[in-house]
Amino acid sequence: MKHLLATDGLDPALATAVLDTAEELKHTLLGREVRKLPTLRGRTVITLFYENSTRTRVSFEIAGKWMSADVINVSASSSSVNKGESLRDTALTLAAAGADCVIIRHPASGAAQRLSGWLAEAGTAVVNAGDGTHEHPTQALLDAATLRERLGSFEGRRIGIVGDVLHSRVARSNIHLLSALGAEVVLVAPPTLLPAGVESLPVTVSHELDAELPALDAVMMLRVQAERMHGGFFPSAREYSIAYGLNERRMKLLPEHAVVLHPGPMLRGMEIASAVADSPASAITEQVRNGVHVRMAVLYHLLASEGAAA
Ligand code: NCD
């Protein structure tokens, strides 16, 4: 693997190999007092974030550190980006300074792809940590790792993705990955929060959450991305919550074995009730935990495995 830019077009065998590596790493580190492997000693990993983040940035940093890489965090707000430097010049600067891998989050869809073009000559690997409303592949991989752990397999499983699909790169990455791994994806959202061209995606679409819940093996709740909304996408937060929020009554409609996911950050009381987020069905904390192992696995496949840079 040379870069990880999207799950659209990602070979399911490679995705499965990443999930297997993550699982192995998780078991290797489990219960260890010193969580450090020498695998990426001498390699330099830079996170370059132009958008806010808690879990993604932190888990990439921990992943790099647990593998002994030197990890440097650059946030746009405190870098020369604030002096007007272009993304291309910033990227070339990081490569010239010695980055083996740049992990980028950017508000523009396609930014990670552009970066990979600019850094091709330098041989620097690029990981997309979220580009606009386009993709967030490591989130989908950690969601898949969590689902595989809880459900065993993807074949024949029905996964609901609920809420603001339109603005969600998490949804887009999950649609491609989960369907490629053999699951059936159902999008549940108001018509105003579905993307144009949804018919061409490998999904079924519903506007009725109550009708879908009894047949779902997992339900992934999405945050309503107010920062990307310009205009009225739904009448009010209260009405959205009544129609699409996962509350305690609705949770009872799910099968006993069903898993509840949320990529975070959660808006408790809006798309998910506290009692649901903190229930045994919820795998939200597990998602974060798996995020570290999955990102370790991604760095391994990019920088250390035999197939790296292939
Ligand atoms: C998501 C993101 O930034 O795309 N968060 C994350 O990475 N866990 C989802 C969101 O912001 O709602």
Tab-separated table of C-alpha atoms and ligand atoms in Angstrom:
chain	number	residue	atom	x	y	z
A	1	MET	CA	0.000	0.000	0.000
A	2	LYS	CA	1.456	3.354	-1.060
A	3	HIS	CA	-1.182	5.772	0.256
A	4	LEU	CA	-4.560	5.415	1.971
A	5	LEU	CA	-6.808	7.991	0.346
A	6	ALA	CA	-10.240	6.346	0.152
A	7	THR	CA	-12.138	3.112	0.676
A	8	ASP	CA	-13.848	3.548	-2.695
A	9	GLY	CA	-11.830	1.154	-4.839
A	10	LEU	CA	-9.835	-0.275	-1.909
A	11	ASP	CA	-9.171	-3.968	-2.511
A	12	PRO	CA	-11.263	-5.888	0.070
A	13	ALA	CA	-8.375	-8.357	0.496
A	14	LEU	CA	-6.062	-5.482	1.461
A	15	ALA	CA	-8.710	-4.030	3.794
A	16	THR	CA	-9.045	-7.450	5.439
A	17	ALA	CA	-5.253	-7.691	5.767
A	18	VAL	CA	-5.250	-4.312	7.581
A	19	LEU	CA	-8.042	-5.531	9.899
A	20	ASP	CA	-6.099	-8.736	10.596
A	21	THR	CA	-2.906	-6.782	11.393
A	22	ALA	CA	-4.896	-4.481	13.706
A	23	GLU	CA	-6.355	-7.489	15.526
A	24	GLU	CA	-2.911	-9.029	15.911
A	25	LEU	CA	-1.469	-5.772	17.232
A	26	LYS	CA	-4.350	-5.468	19.682
A	27	HIS	CA	-3.696	-8.945	21.056
A	28	THR	CA	0.055	-8.384	21.165
A	29	LEU	CA	-0.308	-5.211	23.217
A	30	LEU	CA	-3.189	-6.377	25.417
A	31	GLY	CA	-2.319	-6.204	29.090
A	32	ARG	CA	1.250	-5.057	28.398
A	33	GLU	CA	2.632	-2.447	30.704
A	34	VAL	CA	4.962	-1.050	28.028
A	35	ARG	CA	3.022	-0.583	24.830
A	36	LYS	CA	5.869	0.010	22.420
A	37	LEU	CA	7.009	-1.935	19.354
A	38	PRO	CA	10.215	-1.073	17.473
A	39	THR	CA	8.631	-1.454	14.011
A	40	LEU	CA	8.795	2.183	12.852
A	41	ARG	CA	11.964	3.276	14.616
A	42	GLY	CA	13.661	6.023	12.626
A	43	ARG	CA	10.541	6.825	10.573
A	44	THR	CA	8.906	10.247	10.736
A	45	VAL	CA	5.149	10.682	10.668
A	46	ILE	CA	3.531	14.117	10.472
A	47	THR	CA	-0.116	14.867	11.159
A	48	LEU	CA	-1.288	17.975	9.287
A	49	PHE	CA	-4.731	19.057	10.459
A	50	TYR	CA	-6.691	21.937	8.913
A	51	GLU	CA	-9.862	21.001	10.803
A	52	ASN	CA	-10.653	20.311	14.434
A	53	SER	CA	-10.139	16.826	15.744
A	54	THR	CA	-9.793	15.011	19.043
A	55	ARG	CA	-9.881	11.252	18.509
A	56	THR	CA	-8.473	10.988	14.991
A	57	ARG	CA	-5.407	13.138	15.642
A	58	VAL	CA	-4.716	11.677	19.050
A	59	SER	CA	-5.096	8.097	17.899
A	60	PHE	CA	-2.775	8.611	14.924
A	61	GLU	CA	-0.219	10.123	17.292
A	62	ILE	CA	-0.539	7.259	19.773
A	63	ALA	CA	-0.415	4.721	16.925
A	64	GLY	CA	2.825	6.210	15.609
A	65	LYS	CA	4.365	6.425	19.070
A	66	TRP	CA	3.444	2.865	20.030
A	67	MET	CA	5.329	1.782	16.919
A	68	SER	CA	8.353	3.961	17.838
A	69	ALA	CA	7.970	6.428	14.950
A	70	ASP	CA	8.822	10.084	15.539
A	71	VAL	CA	5.455	11.834	15.376
A	72	ILE	CA	5.091	15.556	14.784
A	73	ASN	CA	1.762	17.340	14.874
A	74	VAL	CA	1.159	20.394	12.723
A	75	SER	CA	-2.104	22.244	13.084
A	76	ALA	CA	-2.996	24.799	10.439
A	77	SER	CA	-3.978	27.387	13.018
A	78	SER	CA	-0.460	27.560	14.477
A	79	SER	CA	1.600	27.001	11.286
A	80	SER	CA	2.678	29.139	8.325
A	81	VAL	CA	-0.683	28.267	6.742
A	82	ASN	CA	-1.885	31.205	8.810
A	83	LYS	CA	0.647	33.380	6.968
A	84	GLY	CA	-0.902	32.413	3.643
A	85	GLU	CA	1.257	29.453	2.614
A	86	SER	CA	-0.398	27.139	0.080
A	87	LEU	CA	-1.159	23.487	0.803
A	88	ARG	CA	1.349	22.461	-1.884
A	89	ASP	CA	4.198	24.495	-0.377
A	90	THR	CA	3.351	23.292	3.125
A	91	ALA	CA	3.378	19.673	1.909
A	92	LEU	CA	6.677	20.036	0.049
A	93	THR	CA	8.192	21.652	3.147
A	94	LEU	CA	7.157	18.709	5.330
A	95	ALA	CA	8.539	16.228	2.803
A	96	ALA	CA	11.830	18.140	2.520
A	97	ALA	CA	12.096	18.191	6.304
A	98	GLY	CA	12.011	14.397	6.286
A	99	ALA	CA	8.408	13.185	6.572
A	100	ASP	CA	7.956	9.534	5.577
A	101	CYS	CA	4.199	9.855	5.958
A	102	VAL	CA	1.820	12.826	6.070
A	103	ILE	CA	-1.611	12.326	7.603
A	104	ILE	CA	-3.889	15.105	6.449
A	105	ARG	CA	-7.310	16.415	7.474
A	106	HIS	CA	-8.626	19.204	5.292
A	107	PRO	CA	-12.018	20.873	4.645
A	108	ALA	CA	-11.695	20.460	0.855
A	109	SER	CA	-12.830	17.178	-0.704
A	110	GLY	CA	-9.933	15.823	-2.760
A	111	ALA	CA	-7.161	17.504	-0.715
A	112	ALA	CA	-5.491	14.202	0.231
A	113	GLN	CA	-5.454	13.060	-3.384
A	114	ARG	CA	-3.823	16.336	-4.478
A	115	LEU	CA	-1.239	16.003	-1.742
A	116	SER	CA	-0.322	12.479	-2.854
A	117	GLY	CA	0.388	13.861	-6.344
A	118	TRP	CA	2.634	16.616	-5.021
A	119	LEU	CA	4.513	14.199	-2.762
A	120	ALA	CA	4.946	11.420	-5.321
A	121	GLU	CA	8.486	12.456	-6.167
A	122	ALA	CA	9.522	12.636	-2.519
A	123	GLY	CA	8.060	9.145	-1.950
A	124	THR	CA	6.107	10.356	1.080
A	125	ALA	CA	3.036	8.268	1.964
A	126	VAL	CA	-0.260	10.116	2.428
A	127	VAL	CA	-3.147	9.120	4.673
A	128	ASN	CA	-6.498	10.831	4.325
A	129	ALA	CA	-7.784	11.625	7.833
A	130	GLY	CA	-10.938	13.260	6.442
A	131	ASP	CA	-11.270	15.500	3.368
A	132	GLY	CA	-14.373	17.695	3.336
A	133	THR	CA	-17.475	15.591	2.781
A	134	HIS	CA	-15.576	13.022	0.711
A	135	GLU	CA	-13.841	10.209	2.656
A	136	HIS	CA	-12.361	9.194	6.012
A	137	PRO	CA	-10.962	5.725	5.302
A	138	THR	CA	-9.325	4.947	8.671
A	139	GLN	CA	-12.636	5.680	10.429
A	140	ALA	CA	-14.379	3.127	8.186
A	141	LEU	CA	-11.597	0.591	8.868
A	142	LEU	CA	-11.922	1.042	12.627
A	143	ASP	CA	-15.695	0.750	12.353
A	144	ALA	CA	-15.242	-2.462	10.357
A	145	ALA	CA	-12.786	-3.783	12.962
A	146	THR	CA	-15.321	-3.067	15.713
A	147	LEU	CA	-18.184	-4.683	13.795
A	148	ARG	CA	-16.114	-7.768	12.974
A	149	GLU	CA	-15.198	-8.124	16.630
A	150	ARG	CA	-18.827	-7.894	17.764
A	151	LEU	CA	-20.618	-9.666	14.909
A	152	GLY	CA	-17.983	-12.128	13.673
A	153	SER	CA	-18.443	-11.519	9.947
A	154	PHE	CA	-19.931	-9.126	7.391
A	155	GLU	CA	-21.615	-11.560	5.023
A	156	GLY	CA	-25.386	-11.050	5.084
A	157	ARG	CA	-25.197	-8.451	7.878
A	158	ARG	CA	-27.420	-5.386	7.589
A	159	ILE	CA	-25.839	-2.136	8.755
A	160	GLY	CA	-27.902	1.061	9.076
A	161	ILE	CA	-26.188	4.444	8.678
A	162	VAL	CA	-28.462	7.090	10.132
A	163	GLY	CA	-28.677	10.873	9.904
A	164	ASP	CA	-26.610	13.486	8.115
A	165	VAL	CA	-25.312	11.279	5.301
A	166	LEU	CA	-25.015	14.269	2.971
A	167	HIS	CA	-22.153	15.900	4.885
A	168	SER	CA	-20.573	12.722	6.234
A	169	ARG	CA	-17.232	11.454	4.938
A	170	VAL	CA	-17.569	8.710	7.564
A	171	ALA	CA	-20.770	7.516	5.886
A	172	ARG	CA	-19.229	7.562	2.408
A	173	SER	CA	-16.150	5.592	3.490
A	174	ASN	CA	-18.308	3.085	5.357
A	175	ILE	CA	-20.686	2.601	2.444
A	176	HIS	CA	-17.830	1.550	0.168
A	177	LEU	CA	-15.905	-0.524	2.692
A	178	LEU	CA	-18.788	-2.374	4.332
A	179	SER	CA	-20.408	-3.252	1.021
A	180	ALA	CA	-17.058	-4.427	-0.405
A	181	LEU	CA	-16.661	-6.659	2.677
A	182	GLY	CA	-20.056	-8.265	2.035
A	183	ALA	CA	-22.471	-6.339	4.279
A	184	GLU	CA	-25.694	-4.709	3.170
A	185	VAL	CA	-25.860	-0.974	3.898
A	186	VAL	CA	-29.135	0.856	4.561
A	187	LEU	CA	-29.083	4.653	4.660
A	188	VAL	CA	-31.758	6.174	6.879
A	189	ALA	CA	-32.106	9.934	6.533
A	190	PRO	CA	-34.496	12.706	5.583
A	191	PRO	CA	-34.428	13.363	1.797
A	192	THR	CA	-32.651	16.705	2.435
A	193	LEU	CA	-29.692	14.948	4.099
A	194	LEU	CA	-28.995	12.401	1.355
A	195	PRO	CA	-26.369	13.134	-1.318
A	196	ALA	CA	-27.207	13.653	-4.965
A	197	GLY	CA	-26.513	10.459	-6.891
A	198	VAL	CA	-27.334	8.223	-3.926
A	199	GLU	CA	-28.947	5.806	-6.437
A	200	SER	CA	-25.511	4.960	-7.783
A	201	LEU	CA	-24.188	3.884	-4.360
A	202	PRO	CA	-24.331	0.230	-3.235
A	203	VAL	CA	-27.062	0.943	-0.642
A	204	THR	CA	-30.790	0.881	-0.018
A	205	VAL	CA	-32.420	4.084	1.202
A	206	SER	CA	-35.132	4.640	3.791
A	207	HIS	CA	-36.666	7.649	5.514
A	208	GLU	CA	-38.269	5.626	8.337
A	209	LEU	CA	-35.957	4.694	11.196
A	210	ASP	CA	-38.558	2.713	13.191
A	211	ALA	CA	-39.306	0.497	10.190
A	212	GLU	CA	-35.635	-0.394	9.649
A	213	LEU	CA	-34.404	-1.011	13.207
A	214	PRO	CA	-35.836	-4.554	13.734
A	215	ALA	CA	-33.820	-5.924	10.781
A	216	LEU	CA	-30.481	-4.261	11.528
A	217	ASP	CA	-27.391	-6.009	12.936
A	218	ALA	CA	-25.763	-2.648	13.598
A	219	VAL	CA	-26.738	0.991	13.552
A	220	MET	CA	-24.227	3.775	12.976
A	221	MET	CA	-25.475	7.167	14.141
A	222	LEU	CA	-23.982	10.247	12.473
A	223	ARG	CA	-23.434	13.692	13.935
A	224	VAL	CA	-25.475	16.496	12.414
A	225	GLN	CA	-22.659	18.572	10.861
A	226	ALA	CA	-23.944	22.081	11.505
A	227	GLU	CA	-20.576	23.568	10.475
A	228	ARG	CA	-21.118	22.309	6.910
A	229	MET	CA	-24.758	23.398	6.705
A	230	HIS	CA	-25.708	26.676	5.103
A	231	GLY	CA	-29.469	26.816	5.142
A	232	GLY	CA	-32.315	24.739	6.574
A	233	PHE	CA	-31.878	21.006	6.167
A	234	PHE	CA	-34.521	20.143	8.770
A	235	PRO	CA	-37.143	22.176	10.668
A	236	SER	CA	-35.529	22.128	14.130
A	237	ALA	CA	-33.132	20.126	16.292
A	238	ARG	CA	-36.128	18.830	18.257
A	239	GLU	CA	-37.930	17.595	15.164
A	240	TYR	CA	-34.740	15.981	13.812
A	241	SER	CA	-34.265	14.197	17.096
A	242	ILE	CA	-37.865	12.974	17.164
A	243	ALA	CA	-37.624	11.544	13.647
A	244	TYR	CA	-34.007	10.306	13.523
A	245	GLY	CA	-32.598	10.267	17.052
A	246	LEU	CA	-31.748	6.903	18.625
A	247	ASN	CA	-33.610	7.057	21.920
A	248	GLU	CA	-34.385	4.342	24.472
A	249	ARG	CA	-37.756	3.477	22.942
A	250	ARG	CA	-36.172	3.017	19.521
A	251	MET	CA	-33.303	0.955	20.871
A	252	LYS	CA	-35.851	-1.641	22.019
A	253	LEU	CA	-36.802	-2.140	18.340
A	254	LEU	CA	-33.288	-3.394	17.546
A	255	PRO	CA	-32.509	-7.128	17.722
A	256	GLU	CA	-30.834	-8.244	20.963
A	257	HIS	CA	-27.407	-8.730	19.312
A	258	ALA	CA	-27.377	-5.383	17.453
A	259	VAL	CA	-24.424	-3.030	17.873
A	260	VAL	CA	-24.685	0.757	18.210
A	261	LEU	CA	-21.851	2.826	16.699
A	262	HIS	CA	-21.043	6.533	16.533
A	263	PRO	CA	-17.810	7.989	15.099
A	264	GLY	CA	-17.873	10.874	17.567
A	265	PRO	CA	-18.053	13.617	18.496
A	266	MET	CA	-21.573	12.796	19.743
A	267	LEU	CA	-24.292	15.314	20.304
A	268	ARG	CA	-25.998	13.589	23.215
A	269	GLY	CA	-29.731	14.184	23.189
A	270	MET	CA	-29.678	15.142	19.503
A	271	GLU	CA	-28.821	12.100	17.367
A	272	ILE	CA	-28.287	9.721	20.285
A	273	ALA	CA	-29.659	9.534	23.830
A	274	SER	CA	-27.178	9.216	26.680
A	275	ALA	CA	-28.812	5.998	27.903
A	276	VAL	CA	-28.200	4.455	24.450
A	277	ALA	CA	-24.646	5.733	24.049
A	278	ASP	CA	-23.728	4.305	27.459
A	279	SER	CA	-25.605	0.985	27.080
A	280	PRO	CA	-23.966	-2.450	26.637
A	281	ALA	CA	-25.108	-2.446	22.969
A	282	SER	CA	-22.943	0.601	22.347
A	283	ALA	CA	-19.440	-0.012	20.976
A	284	ILE	CA	-18.510	3.664	20.896
A	285	THR	CA	-15.585	3.429	23.338
A	286	GLU	CA	-14.427	0.250	21.620
A	287	GLN	CA	-14.373	2.156	18.315
A	288	VAL	CA	-11.889	4.625	19.786
A	289	ARG	CA	-9.770	1.823	21.250
A	290	ASN	CA	-9.728	-0.046	17.929
A	291	GLY	CA	-8.888	3.215	16.166
A	292	VAL	CA	-5.384	3.122	17.613
A	293	HIS	CA	-4.726	-0.475	16.498
A	294	VAL	CA	-6.219	0.116	13.054
A	295	ARG	CA	-4.052	3.215	12.555
A	296	MET	CA	-1.003	1.274	13.724
A	297	ALA	CA	-1.890	-1.352	11.118
A	298	VAL	CA	-2.277	1.299	8.406
A	299	LEU	CA	1.138	2.802	9.242
A	300	TYR	CA	2.617	-0.691	9.220
A	301	HIS	CA	1.205	-1.500	5.765
A	302	LEU	CA	2.378	1.886	4.426
A	303	LEU	CA	5.844	2.045	5.928
A	304	ALA	CA	7.006	-1.346	7.151
A	305	SER	CA	5.421	-4.324	5.408
A	306	GLU	CA	6.837	-6.029	2.337
A	307	GLY	CA	3.976	-4.647	0.286
A	308	ALA	CA	4.706	-1.046	1.418
A	309	ALA	CA	5.171	1.470	-1.378
A	310	ALA	CA	3.918	-1.139	-3.872
B	1	NCD	C1	-15.861	12.502	12.127
B	1	NCD	C2	-15.188	13.416	11.117
B	1	NCD	O1	-14.431	14.303	11.460
B	1	NCD	O2	-15.436	13.144	9.948
B	1	NCD	N1	-15.230	12.410	13.337
B	1	NCD	C3	-14.195	11.522	13.474
B	1	NCD	O3	-13.212	11.578	12.781
B	1	NCD	N2	-14.330	10.575	14.412
B	1	NCD	C4	-17.311	12.734	12.225
B	1	NCD	C5	-17.828	14.072	12.662
B	1	NCD	O4	-17.106	15.042	12.774
B	1	NCD	O5	-19.036	14.124	12.887
